[in-house]
XYZ file of C-alpha atoms in Angstrom:
258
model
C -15.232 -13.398 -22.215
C -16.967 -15.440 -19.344
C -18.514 -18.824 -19.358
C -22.006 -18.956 -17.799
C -24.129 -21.260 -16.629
C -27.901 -20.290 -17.095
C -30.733 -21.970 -15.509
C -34.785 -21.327 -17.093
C -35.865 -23.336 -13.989
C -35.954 -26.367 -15.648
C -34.228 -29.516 -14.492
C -31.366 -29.155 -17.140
C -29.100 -25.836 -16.770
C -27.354 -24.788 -20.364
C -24.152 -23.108 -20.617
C -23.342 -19.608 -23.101
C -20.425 -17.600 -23.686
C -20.456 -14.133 -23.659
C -18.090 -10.519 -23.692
C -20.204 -8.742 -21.632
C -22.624 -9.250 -18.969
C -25.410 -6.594 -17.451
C -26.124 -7.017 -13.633
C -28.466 -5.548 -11.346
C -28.251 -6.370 -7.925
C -26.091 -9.319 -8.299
C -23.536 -9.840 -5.225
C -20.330 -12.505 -5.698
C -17.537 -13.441 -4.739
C -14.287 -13.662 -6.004
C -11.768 -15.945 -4.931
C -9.056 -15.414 -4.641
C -10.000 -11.527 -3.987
C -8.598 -8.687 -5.966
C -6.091 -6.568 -4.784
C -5.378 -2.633 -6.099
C -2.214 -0.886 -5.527
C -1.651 2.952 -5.247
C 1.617 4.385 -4.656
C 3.085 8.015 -4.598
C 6.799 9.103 -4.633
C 8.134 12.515 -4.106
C 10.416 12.155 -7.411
C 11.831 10.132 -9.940
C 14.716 9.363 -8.043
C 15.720 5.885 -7.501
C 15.330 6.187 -3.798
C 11.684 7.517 -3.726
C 10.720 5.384 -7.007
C 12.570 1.910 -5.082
C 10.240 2.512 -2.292
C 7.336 2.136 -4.116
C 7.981 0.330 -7.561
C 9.168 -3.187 -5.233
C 6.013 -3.423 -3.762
C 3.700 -2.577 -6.624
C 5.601 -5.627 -8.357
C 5.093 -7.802 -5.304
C 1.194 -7.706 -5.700
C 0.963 -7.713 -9.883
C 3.637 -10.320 -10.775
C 2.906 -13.445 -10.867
C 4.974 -16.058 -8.884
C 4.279 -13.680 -6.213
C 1.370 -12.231 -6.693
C -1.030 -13.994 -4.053
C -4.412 -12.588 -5.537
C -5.360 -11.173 -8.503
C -3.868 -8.144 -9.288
C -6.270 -5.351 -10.859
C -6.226 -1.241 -10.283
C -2.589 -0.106 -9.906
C -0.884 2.859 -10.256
C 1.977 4.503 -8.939
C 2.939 8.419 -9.515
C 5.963 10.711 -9.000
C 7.134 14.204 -9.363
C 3.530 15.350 -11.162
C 0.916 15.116 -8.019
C -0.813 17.164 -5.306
C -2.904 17.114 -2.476
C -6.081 16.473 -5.568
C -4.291 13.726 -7.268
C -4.600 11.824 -4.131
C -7.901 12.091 -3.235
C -9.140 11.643 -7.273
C -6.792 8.452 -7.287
C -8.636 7.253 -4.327
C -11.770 7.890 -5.932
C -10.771 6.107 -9.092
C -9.700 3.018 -6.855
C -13.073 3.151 -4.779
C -14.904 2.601 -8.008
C -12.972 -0.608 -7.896
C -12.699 -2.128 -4.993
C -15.283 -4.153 -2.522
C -15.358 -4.949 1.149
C -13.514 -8.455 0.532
C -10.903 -6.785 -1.702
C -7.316 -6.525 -0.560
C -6.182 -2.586 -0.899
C -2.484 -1.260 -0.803
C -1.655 2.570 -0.378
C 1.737 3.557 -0.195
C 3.606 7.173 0.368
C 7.421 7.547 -0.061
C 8.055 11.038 0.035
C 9.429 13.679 2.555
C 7.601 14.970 5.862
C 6.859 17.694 8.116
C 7.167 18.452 11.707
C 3.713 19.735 11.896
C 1.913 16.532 10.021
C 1.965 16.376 6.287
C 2.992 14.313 3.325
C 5.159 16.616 1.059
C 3.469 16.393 -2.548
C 6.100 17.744 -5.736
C 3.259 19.416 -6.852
C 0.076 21.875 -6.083
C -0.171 25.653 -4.438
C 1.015 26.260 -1.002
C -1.868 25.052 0.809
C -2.325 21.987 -1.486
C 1.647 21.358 -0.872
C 0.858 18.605 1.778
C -1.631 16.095 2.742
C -2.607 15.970 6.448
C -3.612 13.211 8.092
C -6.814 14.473 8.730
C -6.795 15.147 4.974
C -5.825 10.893 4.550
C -8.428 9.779 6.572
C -10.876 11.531 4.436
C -10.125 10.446 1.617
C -9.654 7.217 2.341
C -12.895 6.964 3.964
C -14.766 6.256 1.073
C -12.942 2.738 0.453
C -15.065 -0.680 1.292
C -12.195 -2.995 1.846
C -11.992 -4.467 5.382
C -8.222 -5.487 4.139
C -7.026 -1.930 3.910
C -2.724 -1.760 4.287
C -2.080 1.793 4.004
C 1.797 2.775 4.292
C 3.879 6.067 5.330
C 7.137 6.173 5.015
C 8.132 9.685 5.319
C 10.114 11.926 8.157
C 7.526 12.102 11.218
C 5.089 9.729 9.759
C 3.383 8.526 13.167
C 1.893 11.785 13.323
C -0.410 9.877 11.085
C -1.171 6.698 13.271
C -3.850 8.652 15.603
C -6.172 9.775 12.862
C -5.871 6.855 10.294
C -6.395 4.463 13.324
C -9.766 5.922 13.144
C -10.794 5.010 9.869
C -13.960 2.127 10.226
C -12.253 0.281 7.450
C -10.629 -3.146 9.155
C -6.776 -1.970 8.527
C -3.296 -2.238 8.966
C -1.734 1.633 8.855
C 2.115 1.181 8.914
C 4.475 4.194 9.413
C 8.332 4.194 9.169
C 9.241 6.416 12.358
C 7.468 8.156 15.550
C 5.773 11.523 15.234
C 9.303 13.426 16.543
C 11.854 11.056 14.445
C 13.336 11.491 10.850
C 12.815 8.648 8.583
C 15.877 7.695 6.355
C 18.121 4.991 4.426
C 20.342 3.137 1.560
C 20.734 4.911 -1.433
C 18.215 3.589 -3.252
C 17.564 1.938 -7.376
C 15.503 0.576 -8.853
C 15.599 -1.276 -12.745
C 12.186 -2.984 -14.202
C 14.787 -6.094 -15.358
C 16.028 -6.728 -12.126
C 14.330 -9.831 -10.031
C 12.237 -9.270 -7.450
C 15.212 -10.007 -4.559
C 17.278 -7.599 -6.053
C 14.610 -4.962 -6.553
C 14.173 -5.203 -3.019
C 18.302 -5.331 -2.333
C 18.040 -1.615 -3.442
C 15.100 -0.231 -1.851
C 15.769 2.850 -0.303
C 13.849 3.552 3.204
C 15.592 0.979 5.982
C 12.045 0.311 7.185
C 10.906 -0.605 3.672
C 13.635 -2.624 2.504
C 13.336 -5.061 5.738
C 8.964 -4.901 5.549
C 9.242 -5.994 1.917
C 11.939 -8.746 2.185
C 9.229 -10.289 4.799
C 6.833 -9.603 2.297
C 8.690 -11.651 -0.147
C 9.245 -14.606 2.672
C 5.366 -15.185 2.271
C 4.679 -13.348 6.460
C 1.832 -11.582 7.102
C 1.398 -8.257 7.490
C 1.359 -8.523 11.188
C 4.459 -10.805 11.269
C 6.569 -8.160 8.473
C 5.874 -5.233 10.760
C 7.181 -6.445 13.670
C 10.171 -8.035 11.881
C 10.616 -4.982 10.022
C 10.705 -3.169 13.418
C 13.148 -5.315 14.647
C 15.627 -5.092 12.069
C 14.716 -0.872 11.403
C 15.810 -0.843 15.309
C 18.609 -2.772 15.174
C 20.043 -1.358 12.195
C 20.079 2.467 13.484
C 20.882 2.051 17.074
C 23.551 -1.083 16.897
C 24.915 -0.773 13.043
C 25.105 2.469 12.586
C 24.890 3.801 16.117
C 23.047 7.450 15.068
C 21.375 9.099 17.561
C 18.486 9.520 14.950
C 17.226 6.065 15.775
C 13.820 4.719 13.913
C 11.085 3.135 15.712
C 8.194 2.333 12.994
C 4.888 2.541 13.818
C 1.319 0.338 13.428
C -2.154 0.279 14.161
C -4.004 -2.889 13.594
C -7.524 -4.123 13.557
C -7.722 -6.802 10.521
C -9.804 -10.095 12.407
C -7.376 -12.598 10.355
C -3.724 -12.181 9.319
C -3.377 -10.501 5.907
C -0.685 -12.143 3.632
C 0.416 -10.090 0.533
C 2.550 -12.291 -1.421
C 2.528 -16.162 -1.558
């Protein structure tokens, strides 16, 4: 139901109510902007599913929420190389240049370039990131955060730092390292610290914590890079060390949560 304010041209304006309105032509904007949320997980497992279920919360719930939440979904175990690009479509039909847009992966990687999907034939088994790029290329939003956080994932900086969108592409390792973490959970009736207490990925757990502290997306990375470096070259000293990766080009700092 909206509340409108109608104007014949005559020097008093009249208000109606009404449940529907048809509009051709008719630019606004909304403020504070909407923000969608897609997110994929290689399983239901509580380390896949607390890598992406946190941060859907984060954007939705409100106390945190910093604009208003509208398309979001998150999938595991039943999608393919298709489901992504139709789920992009679905969220295009959505979203407008001033919108704030989300897209996370959690899943495993491959050497060559590819986001492991549970489901599909062989050759629909991963998306590339030449694949990504495409599909994300039909989006509008100039506040596009896209997130991979998979084994080899900065294979995926070159081509998604190409997209014309104005972006911030995250990844949780290089092109040649493996990405990895806690053992990960993840309960609807926890509260949003402890939800992100048990997120799996080491890179994800420390970017959404800064997330939670109200930084930008600019200030979480590089916080989140920090602590990702610290943590698997001082703590736990494995010569599989984690250096996430970014490509920015948003003209004002982004801030996801208040």
């Amino acid at each position: 139901t909206f509340d409108v304010t109608v104007s014949t041209g005559g020097p008093t304006p009249f208000s109606v109510t009404t449940k529907s309105i048809v509009m051709d032509s008719v630019s606004f904007t909304v403020n504070p902007p909407l923000c969608h949320f897609l997110g994929f997980g290689l399983d239901t497992q509580g380390y896949c599913v607390s890598n992406v279920l946190p941060l859907q919360d984060l954007l939705k719930e409100e106390g945190y929420a910093k604009y208003i939440p509208n398309y979001s979904e998150a999938f595991f175990s039943s999608w393919s190389e298709d489901t992504v690009e139709d789920k992009i479509d679905v969220l295009d039909t959505y979203e407008v240049s001033q919108d704030i847009v989300v897209v996370v992966f959690a899943s495993h990687g491959s050497k060559w370039g590819g986001i492991e999907c549970p489901q599909g034939s062989l050759e629909k088994k991963y998306v590339t990131p030449g694949e990504l790029k495409s599909f994300l290329g039909c989006l509008e939003s100039n506040n596009l955060v896209v997130i991979v956080n998979t084994c080899y994932s900065g294979v995926f900086i070159n081509e998604l730092s190409q997209l014309t969108n104005k972006h911030h592409v995250m990844t949780s390792c290089k092109s040649d390292e493996e990405s990895y973490g806690f053992a990960g959970s993840y309960y609807p009736s926890w509260s949003m610290q402890n939800k992100i207490n048990h997120v799996g990925s080491y890179f994800l757990r420390y970017l959404y914590q800064e997330f939670l502290d109200g930084e930008s997306t600019s200030t979480a990375f590089n916080n989140a890079y920090t602590s990702t470096v610290y943590h698997t070259q001082e703590i736990l000293h494995d010569p599989l060390d984690m250096h996430p990766q970014q490509h920015y080009t948003l003209t004002q700092l982004l801030y996801l949560c208040l």
